[in-house]
JSON list of C-alpha atoms in Angstrom, two decimals:
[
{"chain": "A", "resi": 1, "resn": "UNK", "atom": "CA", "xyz": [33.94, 79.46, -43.39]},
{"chain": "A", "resi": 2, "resn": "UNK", "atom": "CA", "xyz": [34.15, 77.90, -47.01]},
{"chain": "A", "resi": 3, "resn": "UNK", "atom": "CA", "xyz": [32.52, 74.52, -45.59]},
{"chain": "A", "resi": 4, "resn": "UNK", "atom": "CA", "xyz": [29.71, 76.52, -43.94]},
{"chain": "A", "resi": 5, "resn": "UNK", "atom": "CA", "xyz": [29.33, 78.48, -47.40]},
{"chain": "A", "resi": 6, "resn": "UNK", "atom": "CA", "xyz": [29.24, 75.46, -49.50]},
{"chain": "A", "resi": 7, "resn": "UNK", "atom": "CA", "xyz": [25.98, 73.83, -46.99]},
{"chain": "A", "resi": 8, "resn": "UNK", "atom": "CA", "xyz": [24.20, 77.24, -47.78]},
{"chain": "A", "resi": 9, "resn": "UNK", "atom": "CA", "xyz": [21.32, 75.28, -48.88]},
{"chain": "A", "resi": 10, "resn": "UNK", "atom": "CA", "xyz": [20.75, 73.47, -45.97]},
{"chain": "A", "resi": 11, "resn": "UNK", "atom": "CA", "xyz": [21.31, 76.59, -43.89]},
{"chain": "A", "resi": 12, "resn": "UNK", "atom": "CA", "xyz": [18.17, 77.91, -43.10]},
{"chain": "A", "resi": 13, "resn": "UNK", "atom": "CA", "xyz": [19.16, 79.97, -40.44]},
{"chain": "A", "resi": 14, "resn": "UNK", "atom": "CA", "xyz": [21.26, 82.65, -42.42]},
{"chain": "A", "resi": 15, "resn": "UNK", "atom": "CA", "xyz": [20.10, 82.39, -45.97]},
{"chain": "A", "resi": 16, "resn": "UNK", "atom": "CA", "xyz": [16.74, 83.68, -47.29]},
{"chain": "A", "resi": 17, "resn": "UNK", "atom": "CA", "xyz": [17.98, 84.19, -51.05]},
{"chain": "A", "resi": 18, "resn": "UNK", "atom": "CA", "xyz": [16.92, 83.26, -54.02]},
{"chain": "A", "resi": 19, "resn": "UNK", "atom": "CA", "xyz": [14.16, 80.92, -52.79]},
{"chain": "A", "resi": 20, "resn": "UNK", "atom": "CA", "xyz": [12.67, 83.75, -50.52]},
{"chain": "A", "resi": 21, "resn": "UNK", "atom": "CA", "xyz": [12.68, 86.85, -52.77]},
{"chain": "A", "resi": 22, "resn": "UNK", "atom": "CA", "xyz": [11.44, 84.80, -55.95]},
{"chain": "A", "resi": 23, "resn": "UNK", "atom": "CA", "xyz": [8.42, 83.80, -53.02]},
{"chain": "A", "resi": 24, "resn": "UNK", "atom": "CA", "xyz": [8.28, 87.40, -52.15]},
{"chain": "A", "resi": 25, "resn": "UNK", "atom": "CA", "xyz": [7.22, 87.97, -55.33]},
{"chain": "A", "resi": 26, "resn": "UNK", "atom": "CA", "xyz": [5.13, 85.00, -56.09]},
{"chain": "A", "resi": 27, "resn": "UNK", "atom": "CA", "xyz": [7.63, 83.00, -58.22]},
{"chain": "A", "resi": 28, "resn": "UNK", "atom": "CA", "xyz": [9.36, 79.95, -56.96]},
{"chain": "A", "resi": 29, "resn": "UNK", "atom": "CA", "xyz": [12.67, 79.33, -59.29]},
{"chain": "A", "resi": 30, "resn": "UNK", "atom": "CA", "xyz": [14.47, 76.18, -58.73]},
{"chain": "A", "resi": 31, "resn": "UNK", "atom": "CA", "xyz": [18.11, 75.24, -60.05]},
{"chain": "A", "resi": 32, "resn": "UNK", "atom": "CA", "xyz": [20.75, 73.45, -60.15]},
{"chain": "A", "resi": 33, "resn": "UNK", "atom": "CA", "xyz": [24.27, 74.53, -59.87]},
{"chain": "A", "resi": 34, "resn": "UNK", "atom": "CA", "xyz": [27.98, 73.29, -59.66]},
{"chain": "A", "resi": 35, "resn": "UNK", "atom": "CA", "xyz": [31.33, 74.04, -58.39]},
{"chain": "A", "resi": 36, "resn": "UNK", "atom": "CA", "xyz": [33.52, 74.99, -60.71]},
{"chain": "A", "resi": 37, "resn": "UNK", "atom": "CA", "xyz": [36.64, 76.24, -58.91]},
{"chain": "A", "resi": 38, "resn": "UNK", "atom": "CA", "xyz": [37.37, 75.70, -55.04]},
{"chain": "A", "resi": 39, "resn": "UNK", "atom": "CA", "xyz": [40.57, 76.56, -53.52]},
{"chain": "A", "resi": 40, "resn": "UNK", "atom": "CA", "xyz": [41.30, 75.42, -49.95]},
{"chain": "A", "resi": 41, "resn": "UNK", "atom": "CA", "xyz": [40.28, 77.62, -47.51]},
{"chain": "A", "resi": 42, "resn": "UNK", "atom": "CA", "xyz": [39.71, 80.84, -49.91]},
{"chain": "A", "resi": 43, "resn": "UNK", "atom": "CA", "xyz": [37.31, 80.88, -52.89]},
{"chain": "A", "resi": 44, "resn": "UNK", "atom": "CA", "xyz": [34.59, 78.84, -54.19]},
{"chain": "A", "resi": 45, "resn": "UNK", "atom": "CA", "xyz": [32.61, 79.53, -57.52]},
{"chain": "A", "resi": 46, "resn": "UNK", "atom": "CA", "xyz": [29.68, 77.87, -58.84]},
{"chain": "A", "resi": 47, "resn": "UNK", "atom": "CA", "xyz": [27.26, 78.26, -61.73]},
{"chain": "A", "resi": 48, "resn": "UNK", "atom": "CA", "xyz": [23.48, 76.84, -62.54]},
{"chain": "A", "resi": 49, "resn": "UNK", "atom": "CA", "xyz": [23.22, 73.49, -65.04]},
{"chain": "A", "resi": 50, "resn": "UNK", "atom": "CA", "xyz": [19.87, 73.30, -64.99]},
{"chain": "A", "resi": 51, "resn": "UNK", "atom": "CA", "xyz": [16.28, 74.41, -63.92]},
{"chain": "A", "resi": 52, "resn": "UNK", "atom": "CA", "xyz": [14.72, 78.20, -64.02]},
{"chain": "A", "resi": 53, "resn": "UNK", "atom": "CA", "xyz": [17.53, 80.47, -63.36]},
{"chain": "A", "resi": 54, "resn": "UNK", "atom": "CA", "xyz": [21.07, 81.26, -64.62]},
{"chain": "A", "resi": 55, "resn": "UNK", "atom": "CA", "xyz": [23.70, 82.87, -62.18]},
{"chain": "A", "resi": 56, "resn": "UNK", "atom": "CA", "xyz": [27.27, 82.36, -61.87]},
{"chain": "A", "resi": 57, "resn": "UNK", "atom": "CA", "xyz": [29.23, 83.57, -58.97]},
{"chain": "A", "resi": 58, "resn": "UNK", "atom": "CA", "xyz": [32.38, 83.39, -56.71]},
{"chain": "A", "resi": 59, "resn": "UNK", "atom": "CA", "xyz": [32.66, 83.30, -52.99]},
{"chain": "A", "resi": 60, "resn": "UNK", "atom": "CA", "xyz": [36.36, 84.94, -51.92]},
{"chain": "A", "resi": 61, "resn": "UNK", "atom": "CA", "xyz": [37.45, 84.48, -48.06]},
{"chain": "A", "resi": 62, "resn": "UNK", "atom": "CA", "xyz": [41.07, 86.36, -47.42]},
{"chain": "A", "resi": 63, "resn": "UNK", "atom": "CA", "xyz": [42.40, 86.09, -43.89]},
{"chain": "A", "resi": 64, "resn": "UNK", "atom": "CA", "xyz": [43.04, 89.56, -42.52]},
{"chain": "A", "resi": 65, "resn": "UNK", "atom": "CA", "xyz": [44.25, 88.02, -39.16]},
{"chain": "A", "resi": 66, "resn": "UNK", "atom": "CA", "xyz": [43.05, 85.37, -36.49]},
{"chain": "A", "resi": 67, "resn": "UNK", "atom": "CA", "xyz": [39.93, 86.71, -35.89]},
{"chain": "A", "resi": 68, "resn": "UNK", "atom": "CA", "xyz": [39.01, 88.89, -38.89]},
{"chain": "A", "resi": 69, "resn": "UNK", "atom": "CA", "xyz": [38.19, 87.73, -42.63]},
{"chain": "A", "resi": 70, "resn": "UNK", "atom": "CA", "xyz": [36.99, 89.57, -45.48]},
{"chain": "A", "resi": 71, "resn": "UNK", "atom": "CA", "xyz": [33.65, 87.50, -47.38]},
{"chain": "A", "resi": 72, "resn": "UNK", "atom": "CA", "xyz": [33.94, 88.57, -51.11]},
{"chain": "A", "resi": 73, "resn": "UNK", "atom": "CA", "xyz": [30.67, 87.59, -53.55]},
{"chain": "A", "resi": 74, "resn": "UNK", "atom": "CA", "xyz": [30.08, 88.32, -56.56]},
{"chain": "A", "resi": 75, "resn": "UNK", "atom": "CA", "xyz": [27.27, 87.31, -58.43]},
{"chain": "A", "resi": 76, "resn": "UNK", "atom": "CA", "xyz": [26.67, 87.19, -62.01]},
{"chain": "A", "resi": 77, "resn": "UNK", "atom": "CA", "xyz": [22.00, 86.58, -62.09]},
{"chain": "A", "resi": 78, "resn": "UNK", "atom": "CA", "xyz": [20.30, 87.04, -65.17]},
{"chain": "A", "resi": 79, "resn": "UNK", "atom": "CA", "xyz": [16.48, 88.05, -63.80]},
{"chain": "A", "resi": 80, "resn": "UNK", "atom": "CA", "xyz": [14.17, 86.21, -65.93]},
{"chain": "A", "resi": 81, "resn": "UNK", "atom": "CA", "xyz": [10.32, 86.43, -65.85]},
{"chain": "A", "resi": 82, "resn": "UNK", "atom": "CA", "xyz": [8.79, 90.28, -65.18]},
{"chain": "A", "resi": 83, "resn": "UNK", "atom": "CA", "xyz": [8.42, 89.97, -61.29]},
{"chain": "A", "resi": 84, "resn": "UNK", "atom": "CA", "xyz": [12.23, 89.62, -61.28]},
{"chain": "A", "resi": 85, "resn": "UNK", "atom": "CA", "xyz": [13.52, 92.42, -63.44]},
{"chain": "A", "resi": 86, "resn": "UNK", "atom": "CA", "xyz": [11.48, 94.54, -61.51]},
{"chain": "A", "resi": 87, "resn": "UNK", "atom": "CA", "xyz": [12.85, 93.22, -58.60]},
{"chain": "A", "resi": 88, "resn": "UNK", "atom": "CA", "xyz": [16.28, 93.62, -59.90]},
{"chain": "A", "resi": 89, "resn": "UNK", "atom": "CA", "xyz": [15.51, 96.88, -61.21]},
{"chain": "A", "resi": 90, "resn": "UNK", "atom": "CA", "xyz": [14.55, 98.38, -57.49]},
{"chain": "A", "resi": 91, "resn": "UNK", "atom": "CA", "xyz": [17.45, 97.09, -56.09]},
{"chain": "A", "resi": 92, "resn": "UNK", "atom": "CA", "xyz": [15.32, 94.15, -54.26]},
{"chain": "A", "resi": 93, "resn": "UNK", "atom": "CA", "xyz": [17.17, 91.06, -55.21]},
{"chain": "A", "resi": 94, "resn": "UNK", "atom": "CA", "xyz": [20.93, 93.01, -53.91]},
{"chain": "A", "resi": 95, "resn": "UNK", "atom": "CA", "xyz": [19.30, 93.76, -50.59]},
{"chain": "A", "resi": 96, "resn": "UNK", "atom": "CA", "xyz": [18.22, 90.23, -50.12]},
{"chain": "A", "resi": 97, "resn": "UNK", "atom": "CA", "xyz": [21.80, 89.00, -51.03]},
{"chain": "A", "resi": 98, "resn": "UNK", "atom": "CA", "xyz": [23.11, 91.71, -48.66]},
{"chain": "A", "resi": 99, "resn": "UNK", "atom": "CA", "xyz": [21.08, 90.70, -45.78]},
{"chain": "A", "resi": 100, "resn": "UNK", "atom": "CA", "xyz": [21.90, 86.96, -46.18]},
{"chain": "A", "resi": 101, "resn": "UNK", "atom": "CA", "xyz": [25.45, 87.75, -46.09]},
{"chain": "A", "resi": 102, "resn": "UNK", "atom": "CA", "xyz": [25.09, 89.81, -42.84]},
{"chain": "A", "resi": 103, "resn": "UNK", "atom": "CA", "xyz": [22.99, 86.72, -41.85]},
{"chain": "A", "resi": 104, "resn": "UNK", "atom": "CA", "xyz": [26.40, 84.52, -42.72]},
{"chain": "A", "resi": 105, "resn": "UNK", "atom": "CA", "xyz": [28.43, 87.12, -41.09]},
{"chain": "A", "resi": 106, "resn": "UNK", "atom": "CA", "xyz": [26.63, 86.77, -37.40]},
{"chain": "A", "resi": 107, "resn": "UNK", "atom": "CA", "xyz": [26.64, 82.64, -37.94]},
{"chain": "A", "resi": 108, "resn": "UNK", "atom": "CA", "xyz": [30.13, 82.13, -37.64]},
{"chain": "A", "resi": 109, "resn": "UNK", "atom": "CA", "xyz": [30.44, 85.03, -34.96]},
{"chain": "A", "resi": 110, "resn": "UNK", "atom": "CA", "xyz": [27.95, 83.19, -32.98]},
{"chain": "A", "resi": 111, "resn": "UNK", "atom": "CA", "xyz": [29.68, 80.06, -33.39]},
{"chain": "A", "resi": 112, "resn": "UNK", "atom": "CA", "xyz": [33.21, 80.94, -33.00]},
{"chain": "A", "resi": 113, "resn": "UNK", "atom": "CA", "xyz": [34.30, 79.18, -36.73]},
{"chain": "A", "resi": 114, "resn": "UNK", "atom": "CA", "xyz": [33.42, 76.98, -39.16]},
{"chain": "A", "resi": 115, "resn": "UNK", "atom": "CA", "xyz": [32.16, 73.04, -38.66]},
{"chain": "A", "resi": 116, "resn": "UNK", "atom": "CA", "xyz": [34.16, 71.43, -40.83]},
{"chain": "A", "resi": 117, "resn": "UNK", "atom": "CA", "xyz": [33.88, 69.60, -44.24]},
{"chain": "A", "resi": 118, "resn": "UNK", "atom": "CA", "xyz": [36.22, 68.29, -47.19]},
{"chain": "A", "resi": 119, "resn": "UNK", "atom": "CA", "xyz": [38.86, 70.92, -48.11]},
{"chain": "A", "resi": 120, "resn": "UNK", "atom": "CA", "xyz": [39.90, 69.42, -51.49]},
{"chain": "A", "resi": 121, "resn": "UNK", "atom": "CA", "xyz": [40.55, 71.09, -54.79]},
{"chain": "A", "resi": 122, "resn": "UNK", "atom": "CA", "xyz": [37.66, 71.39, -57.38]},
{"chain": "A", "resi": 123, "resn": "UNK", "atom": "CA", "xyz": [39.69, 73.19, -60.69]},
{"chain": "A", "resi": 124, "resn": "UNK", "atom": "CA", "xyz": [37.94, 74.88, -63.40]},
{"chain": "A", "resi": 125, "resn": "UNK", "atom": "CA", "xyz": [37.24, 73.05, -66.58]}
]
């Protein structure tokens, strides 16, 4: 599941996000971000370097048992502009975050795991 996470960008077919709500609400935000802590198999956590937005966040994935897992985020976003602290104010911008993780959730259902990808270490600074 972390591999699958970690192509979230280039996973339209589960994630609306960041890109979609700021469109929702006329704003387009772009960013960059990097991992700064990976752990085989169980957590990944990233924050922006650059561009329009700052957010920080973690990804946790604890095996409950072969065919269960429990998907932990938490997200750190600091709105920025007036269309996005309303957003954030209402409640908009969790929603969205909720629904892409249900999104994630019916993905790997559907395809029975995760595809594959490097499973190195990435340590905090």
């Amino acid at each position: 599941m972390l591999a699958l996470w970690k192509r979230r960008p280039a996973s339209p077919e589960w994630i609306s996000g960041d890109i979609a709500a700021a469109n929702a609400l006329l704003v387009r935000r772009e960013f960059d971000t990097e991992i700064v802590d990976q752990l085989l198999e169980e957590r990944i956590a990233w924050r922006t370097v650059s561009g329009d937005t700052k957010q920080m966040g973690m990804v946790h994935f604890q095996r409950l048992d072969d065919a269960h897992t429990r998907v932990e985020l938490v997200m750190d976003v600091e709105p920025t502009g007036a269309a996005e602290k309303a957003a954030s104010a209402v409640g908009m911008i969790d929603r969205r975050v909720n629904g892409d993780i249900r999104r994630f959730k019916e993905l790997i259902e559907q395809r029975g795991g995760e595809s594959g990808s490097w499973r190195g270490r990435v340590s905090p600074d």
